[in-house]
Amino acid sequence: MRISFFAATAMLMMPSAGVLAAAETVPVTFQAIPQIMTEFDTAAEYRKKAVTYGRLAHKVELGQLFPTYIAGSDGRPKLETENIVTDQVVIARNPEPVSGAVYNEWLVPKDKWQATYGEVPMFDTFMPFKRIKTIKAIPITDDVLTLLGSKNGETAVIAVDWNTKGMTVYKDGFLADGGYGIAPDEMQKTYELVD
């Protein structure tokens, strides 16, 4: 009798595991939310004040998974996304490490890099580039997080072009009109208001 009870309990628990897996956060396309998009009409304009380093991929990197790290709440590197390196991307890097020798590096399609920085890198070693393109950005407030379907009031996951799992955005960070989020510390360190 006791074995039947445990077996029944285990069977009851199995479906809940499936429900938890199905309940994972689905990225939200913020561009489809009118209340958010109208905020961009009067949003402040920013330019990246820090240089961004860029390079072409090394041949051995092509086809490989490329991790992007950000600073976690504990100050240690936290995996943000992973994407596949192709010959159609530039590998971008912020000048300052996230922590120790770990840098915030990400992939940018060459055409977007060209439009943002004016020229595509010619080599597979990092070179500095100054951003020429400006962005409009709105603060991620409690109301914005609610519209984005935040489950904890601190973060939400937005849909982005480069990763089907989306991108985590943070309270007090920013949503950019280019379809991505900027973490609060990243905004403070690397962007400036355009006069």
PDB file of C-alpha atoms in Angstrom:
ATOM      1  CA  MET A   1       0.000   0.000   0.000  1.00  0.00           C
ATOM      2  CA  ARG A   2       2.811   2.361   0.872  1.00  0.00           C
ATOM      3  CA  ILE A   3       4.489   1.849  -2.529  1.00  0.00           C
ATOM      4  CA  SER A   4       1.256   2.776  -4.281  1.00  0.00           C
ATOM      5  CA  PHE A   5       1.031   5.999  -2.286  1.00  0.00           C
ATOM      6  CA  PHE A   6       4.588   7.031  -3.279  1.00  0.00           C
ATOM      7  CA  ALA A   7       3.992   6.044  -6.891  1.00  0.00           C
ATOM      8  CA  ALA A   8       0.793   8.099  -6.964  1.00  0.00           C
ATOM      9  CA  THR A   9       2.591  11.054  -5.361  1.00  0.00           C
ATOM     10  CA  ALA A  10       5.405  10.820  -7.927  1.00  0.00           C
ATOM     11  CA  MET A  11       2.892  10.725 -10.763  1.00  0.00           C
ATOM     12  CA  LEU A  12       1.145  13.793  -9.382  1.00  0.00           C
ATOM     13  CA  MET A  13       4.466  15.617  -9.221  1.00  0.00           C
ATOM     14  CA  MET A  14       5.484  14.794 -12.818  1.00  0.00           C
ATOM     15  CA  PRO A  15       2.874  16.967 -14.529  1.00  0.00           C
ATOM     16  CA  SER A  16       3.839  19.931 -12.349  1.00  0.00           C
ATOM     17  CA  ALA A  17       7.410  19.667 -13.630  1.00  0.00           C
ATOM     18  CA  GLY A  18       6.028  19.929 -17.171  1.00  0.00           C
ATOM     19  CA  VAL A  19       3.955  22.939 -16.185  1.00  0.00           C
ATOM     20  CA  LEU A  20       7.025  24.642 -14.731  1.00  0.00           C
ATOM     21  CA  ALA A  21       8.983  24.023 -17.921  1.00  0.00           C
ATOM     22  CA  ALA A  22       6.110  25.366 -20.010  1.00  0.00           C
ATOM     23  CA  ALA A  23       5.838  28.414 -17.752  1.00  0.00           C
ATOM     24  CA  GLU A  24       9.323  29.671 -18.700  1.00  0.00           C
ATOM     25  CA  THR A  25       9.334  33.307 -19.688  1.00  0.00           C
ATOM     26  CA  VAL A  26       8.401  33.997 -23.296  1.00  0.00           C
ATOM     27  CA  PRO A  27      10.165  37.072 -24.713  1.00  0.00           C
ATOM     28  CA  VAL A  28       7.861  40.068 -25.200  1.00  0.00           C
ATOM     29  CA  THR A  29       8.069  42.225 -28.333  1.00  0.00           C
ATOM     30  CA  PHE A  30       7.927  45.662 -26.726  1.00  0.00           C
ATOM     31  CA  GLN A  31       7.495  47.301 -30.141  1.00  0.00           C
ATOM     32  CA  ALA A  32       3.989  45.755 -30.223  1.00  0.00           C
ATOM     33  CA  ILE A  33       2.925  47.540 -27.010  1.00  0.00           C
ATOM     34  CA  PRO A  34       1.441  50.968 -27.874  1.00  0.00           C
ATOM     35  CA  GLN A  35       1.835  52.345 -24.322  1.00  0.00           C
ATOM     36  CA  ILE A  36       5.595  51.747 -24.553  1.00  0.00           C
ATOM     37  CA  MET A  37       6.061  52.906 -28.130  1.00  0.00           C
ATOM     38  CA  THR A  38       4.344  56.269 -27.543  1.00  0.00           C
ATOM     39  CA  GLU A  39       7.006  56.973 -24.893  1.00  0.00           C
ATOM     40  CA  PHE A  40       9.631  57.042 -27.655  1.00  0.00           C
ATOM     41  CA  ASP A  41       7.908  60.079 -29.231  1.00  0.00           C
ATOM     42  CA  THR A  42       9.260  62.261 -26.429  1.00  0.00           C
ATOM     43  CA  ALA A  43      12.217  60.110 -25.338  1.00  0.00           C
ATOM     44  CA  ALA A  44      15.625  61.596 -24.679  1.00  0.00           C
ATOM     45  CA  GLU A  45      18.322  61.085 -27.304  1.00  0.00           C
ATOM     46  CA  TYR A  46      21.624  59.479 -26.288  1.00  0.00           C
ATOM     47  CA  ARG A  47      24.976  58.755 -27.843  1.00  0.00           C
ATOM     48  CA  LYS A  48      27.507  56.259 -26.628  1.00  0.00           C
ATOM     49  CA  LYS A  49      30.304  58.344 -25.105  1.00  0.00           C
ATOM     50  CA  ALA A  50      32.738  55.512 -24.672  1.00  0.00           C
ATOM     51  CA  VAL A  51      34.454  53.917 -27.610  1.00  0.00           C
ATOM     52  CA  THR A  52      33.420  50.429 -28.592  1.00  0.00           C
ATOM     53  CA  TYR A  53      36.064  48.007 -29.700  1.00  0.00           C
ATOM     54  CA  GLY A  54      35.316  45.959 -32.785  1.00  0.00           C
ATOM     55  CA  ARG A  55      36.991  43.185 -34.708  1.00  0.00           C
ATOM     56  CA  LEU A  56      36.286  40.568 -37.331  1.00  0.00           C
ATOM     57  CA  ALA A  57      35.899  36.954 -36.231  1.00  0.00           C
ATOM     58  CA  HIS A  58      38.907  34.641 -36.240  1.00  0.00           C
ATOM     59  CA  LYS A  59      38.456  31.714 -38.643  1.00  0.00           C
ATOM     60  CA  VAL A  60      38.387  29.252 -35.722  1.00  0.00           C
ATOM     61  CA  GLU A  61      35.437  31.180 -34.193  1.00  0.00           C
ATOM     62  CA  LEU A  62      33.189  30.786 -37.242  1.00  0.00           C
ATOM     63  CA  GLY A  63      30.251  28.519 -36.479  1.00  0.00           C
ATOM     64  CA  GLN A  64      31.050  28.541 -32.759  1.00  0.00           C
ATOM     65  CA  LEU A  65      28.802  29.607 -29.904  1.00  0.00           C
ATOM     66  CA  PHE A  66      29.769  33.074 -28.619  1.00  0.00           C
ATOM     67  CA  PRO A  67      28.807  34.020 -25.017  1.00  0.00           C
ATOM     68  CA  THR A  68      27.887  37.556 -23.957  1.00  0.00           C
ATOM     69  CA  TYR A  69      28.418  38.385 -20.284  1.00  0.00           C
ATOM     70  CA  ILE A  70      27.061  41.227 -18.178  1.00  0.00           C
ATOM     71  CA  ALA A  71      27.660  42.099 -14.542  1.00  0.00           C
ATOM     72  CA  GLY A  72      25.331  40.183 -12.248  1.00  0.00           C
ATOM     73  CA  SER A  73      23.794  41.737  -9.143  1.00  0.00           C
ATOM     74  CA  ASP A  74      26.704  40.276  -7.140  1.00  0.00           C
ATOM     75  CA  GLY A  75      29.251  41.999  -9.425  1.00  0.00           C
ATOM     76  CA  ARG A  76      30.329  38.708 -10.975  1.00  0.00           C
ATOM     77  CA  PRO A  77      29.952  37.888 -14.681  1.00  0.00           C
ATOM     78  CA  LYS A  78      26.527  36.574 -15.660  1.00  0.00           C
ATOM     79  CA  LEU A  79      25.792  34.900 -18.995  1.00  0.00           C
ATOM     80  CA  GLU A  80      23.309  37.051 -20.927  1.00  0.00           C
ATOM     81  CA  THR A  81      23.109  35.385 -24.344  1.00  0.00           C
ATOM     82  CA  GLU A  82      24.893  32.947 -26.629  1.00  0.00           C
ATOM     83  CA  ASN A  83      24.940  33.346 -30.405  1.00  0.00           C
ATOM     84  CA  ILE A  84      26.649  31.687 -33.373  1.00  0.00           C
ATOM     85  CA  VAL A  85      29.600  33.511 -34.969  1.00  0.00           C
ATOM     86  CA  THR A  86      29.395  34.002 -38.746  1.00  0.00           C
ATOM     87  CA  ASP A  87      31.452  35.947 -41.264  1.00  0.00           C
ATOM     88  CA  GLN A  88      28.612  38.509 -41.397  1.00  0.00           C
ATOM     89  CA  VAL A  89      29.155  39.862 -37.863  1.00  0.00           C
ATOM     90  CA  VAL A  90      31.533  42.140 -36.027  1.00  0.00           C
ATOM     91  CA  ILE A  91      32.572  41.154 -32.515  1.00  0.00           C
ATOM     92  CA  ALA A  92      32.043  44.203 -30.321  1.00  0.00           C
ATOM     93  CA  ARG A  93      33.552  44.796 -26.871  1.00  0.00           C
ATOM     94  CA  ASN A  94      33.137  47.421 -24.198  1.00  0.00           C
ATOM     95  CA  PRO A  95      36.498  48.843 -23.074  1.00  0.00           C
ATOM     96  CA  GLU A  96      36.093  48.003 -19.384  1.00  0.00           C
ATOM     97  CA  PRO A  97      35.797  44.418 -18.164  1.00  0.00           C
ATOM     98  CA  VAL A  98      32.606  43.183 -16.534  1.00  0.00           C
ATOM     99  CA  SER A  99      34.784  41.594 -13.858  1.00  0.00           C
ATOM    100  CA  GLY A 100      38.444  40.586 -13.824  1.00  0.00           C
ATOM    101  CA  ALA A 101      39.381  39.586 -17.366  1.00  0.00           C
ATOM    102  CA  VAL A 102      35.790  38.970 -18.524  1.00  0.00           C
ATOM    103  CA  TYR A 103      34.510  41.556 -21.014  1.00  0.00           C
ATOM    104  CA  ASN A 104      31.040  42.433 -22.269  1.00  0.00           C
ATOM    105  CA  GLU A 105      31.330  41.264 -25.877  1.00  0.00           C
ATOM    106  CA  TRP A 106      28.504  40.771 -28.362  1.00  0.00           C
ATOM    107  CA  LEU A 107      27.869  40.151 -32.044  1.00  0.00           C
ATOM    108  CA  VAL A 108      26.685  42.908 -34.393  1.00  0.00           C
ATOM    109  CA  PRO A 109      25.636  42.313 -38.012  1.00  0.00           C
ATOM    110  CA  LYS A 110      28.099  44.104 -40.308  1.00  0.00           C
ATOM    111  CA  ASP A 111      25.431  46.313 -41.899  1.00  0.00           C
ATOM    112  CA  LYS A 112      24.260  47.533 -38.476  1.00  0.00           C
ATOM    113  CA  TRP A 113      27.875  48.109 -37.396  1.00  0.00           C
ATOM    114  CA  GLN A 114      28.464  50.165 -40.552  1.00  0.00           C
ATOM    115  CA  ALA A 115      25.381  52.321 -39.875  1.00  0.00           C
ATOM    116  CA  THR A 116      26.304  52.786 -36.211  1.00  0.00           C
ATOM    117  CA  TYR A 117      30.072  53.338 -36.399  1.00  0.00           C
ATOM    118  CA  GLY A 118      30.636  54.463 -39.996  1.00  0.00           C
ATOM    119  CA  GLU A 119      33.029  51.683 -41.040  1.00  0.00           C
ATOM    120  CA  VAL A 120      33.501  47.943 -40.551  1.00  0.00           C
ATOM    121  CA  PRO A 121      36.733  46.693 -38.918  1.00  0.00           C
ATOM    122  CA  MET A 122      39.302  45.350 -41.361  1.00  0.00           C
ATOM    123  CA  PHE A 123      41.176  43.017 -39.003  1.00  0.00           C
ATOM    124  CA  ASP A 124      40.583  40.325 -36.394  1.00  0.00           C
ATOM    125  CA  THR A 125      42.172  42.379 -33.586  1.00  0.00           C
ATOM    126  CA  PHE A 126      40.146  44.857 -31.533  1.00  0.00           C
ATOM    127  CA  MET A 127      40.272  48.474 -32.690  1.00  0.00           C
ATOM    128  CA  PRO A 128      38.411  51.446 -31.117  1.00  0.00           C
ATOM    129  CA  PHE A 129      35.344  52.926 -32.847  1.00  0.00           C
ATOM    130  CA  LYS A 130      33.295  55.978 -31.873  1.00  0.00           C
ATOM    131  CA  ARG A 131      29.563  55.675 -32.323  1.00  0.00           C
ATOM    132  CA  ILE A 132      28.081  58.126 -34.834  1.00  0.00           C
ATOM    133  CA  LYS A 133      24.466  57.011 -34.533  1.00  0.00           C
ATOM    134  CA  THR A 134      22.274  58.224 -31.681  1.00  0.00           C
ATOM    135  CA  ILE A 135      19.493  56.310 -29.951  1.00  0.00           C
ATOM    136  CA  LYS A 136      16.283  57.214 -28.196  1.00  0.00           C
ATOM    137  CA  ALA A 137      15.808  55.445 -24.892  1.00  0.00           C
ATOM    138  CA  ILE A 138      13.094  55.277 -22.251  1.00  0.00           C
ATOM    139  CA  PRO A 139      13.571  54.324 -18.606  1.00  0.00           C
ATOM    140  CA  ILE A 140      12.392  50.893 -17.478  1.00  0.00           C
ATOM    141  CA  THR A 141       9.997  51.829 -14.695  1.00  0.00           C
ATOM    142  CA  ASP A 142       7.619  49.700 -12.639  1.00  0.00           C
ATOM    143  CA  ASP A 143       4.891  50.493 -15.189  1.00  0.00           C
ATOM    144  CA  VAL A 144       7.089  49.441 -18.123  1.00  0.00           C
ATOM    145  CA  LEU A 145       8.029  46.209 -16.345  1.00  0.00           C
ATOM    146  CA  THR A 146       4.338  45.478 -15.797  1.00  0.00           C
ATOM    147  CA  LEU A 147       3.613  46.066 -19.495  1.00  0.00           C
ATOM    148  CA  LEU A 148       6.497  43.718 -20.336  1.00  0.00           C
ATOM    149  CA  GLY A 149       4.986  40.985 -18.154  1.00  0.00           C
ATOM    150  CA  SER A 150       7.600  41.035 -15.393  1.00  0.00           C
ATOM    151  CA  LYS A 151       7.094  38.225 -12.918  1.00  0.00           C
ATOM    152  CA  ASN A 152       9.294  39.691 -10.166  1.00  0.00           C
ATOM    153  CA  GLY A 153       9.073  43.476 -10.618  1.00  0.00           C
ATOM    154  CA  GLU A 154      12.824  43.666 -11.251  1.00  0.00           C
ATOM    155  CA  THR A 155      13.371  42.113 -14.692  1.00  0.00           C
ATOM    156  CA  ALA A 156      11.555  41.191 -17.880  1.00  0.00           C
ATOM    157  CA  VAL A 157      12.549  39.384 -21.073  1.00  0.00           C
ATOM    158  CA  ILE A 158      12.209  41.212 -24.384  1.00  0.00           C
ATOM    159  CA  ALA A 159      12.347  39.727 -27.877  1.00  0.00           C
ATOM    160  CA  VAL A 160      15.511  40.615 -29.820  1.00  0.00           C
ATOM    161  CA  ASP A 161      16.665  39.892 -33.373  1.00  0.00           C
ATOM    162  CA  TRP A 162      19.773  37.981 -32.371  1.00  0.00           C
ATOM    163  CA  ASN A 163      18.477  35.456 -29.810  1.00  0.00           C
ATOM    164  CA  THR A 164      15.211  33.489 -29.712  1.00  0.00           C
ATOM    165  CA  LYS A 165      15.451  33.278 -25.899  1.00  0.00           C
ATOM    166  CA  GLY A 166      15.281  37.074 -25.733  1.00  0.00           C
ATOM    167  CA  MET A 167      17.203  39.569 -23.631  1.00  0.00           C
ATOM    168  CA  THR A 168      16.721  40.279 -19.939  1.00  0.00           C
ATOM    169  CA  VAL A 169      16.090  43.938 -19.133  1.00  0.00           C
ATOM    170  CA  TYR A 170      16.330  45.463 -15.678  1.00  0.00           C
ATOM    171  CA  LYS A 171      14.385  47.933 -13.556  1.00  0.00           C
ATOM    172  CA  ASP A 172      16.011  51.382 -13.794  1.00  0.00           C
ATOM    173  CA  GLY A 173      17.660  50.351 -17.071  1.00  0.00           C
ATOM    174  CA  PHE A 174      16.508  51.580 -20.488  1.00  0.00           C
ATOM    175  CA  LEU A 175      14.734  50.326 -23.598  1.00  0.00           C
ATOM    176  CA  ALA A 176      16.357  51.599 -26.782  1.00  0.00           C
ATOM    177  CA  ASP A 177      14.504  52.362 -29.992  1.00  0.00           C
ATOM    178  CA  GLY A 178      16.869  49.922 -31.704  1.00  0.00           C
ATOM    179  CA  GLY A 179      15.024  47.029 -30.059  1.00  0.00           C
ATOM    180  CA  TYR A 180      17.272  46.172 -27.118  1.00  0.00           C
ATOM    181  CA  GLY A 181      17.769  46.950 -23.440  1.00  0.00           C
ATOM    182  CA  ILE A 182      20.587  48.760 -21.659  1.00  0.00           C
ATOM    183  CA  ALA A 183      21.405  47.807 -18.066  1.00  0.00           C
ATOM    184  CA  PRO A 184      21.381  50.684 -15.517  1.00  0.00           C
ATOM    185  CA  ASP A 185      25.142  50.660 -14.850  1.00  0.00           C
ATOM    186  CA  GLU A 186      25.910  50.307 -18.568  1.00  0.00           C
ATOM    187  CA  MET A 187      23.767  53.354 -19.378  1.00  0.00           C
ATOM    188  CA  GLN A 188      25.471  55.446 -16.714  1.00  0.00           C
ATOM    189  CA  LYS A 189      28.976  54.426 -17.717  1.00  0.00           C
ATOM    190  CA  THR A 190      28.787  54.511 -21.488  1.00  0.00           C
ATOM    191  CA  TYR A 191      25.994  56.840 -22.712  1.00  0.00           C
ATOM    192  CA  GLU A 192      25.470  60.599 -22.637  1.00  0.00           C
ATOM    193  CA  LEU A 193      22.517  62.838 -23.447  1.00  0.00           C
ATOM    194  CA  VAL A 194      22.676  64.554 -26.826  1.00  0.00           C
ATOM    195  CA  ASP A 195      22.162  68.321 -26.565  1.00  0.00           C
TER     196      ASP A 195
END
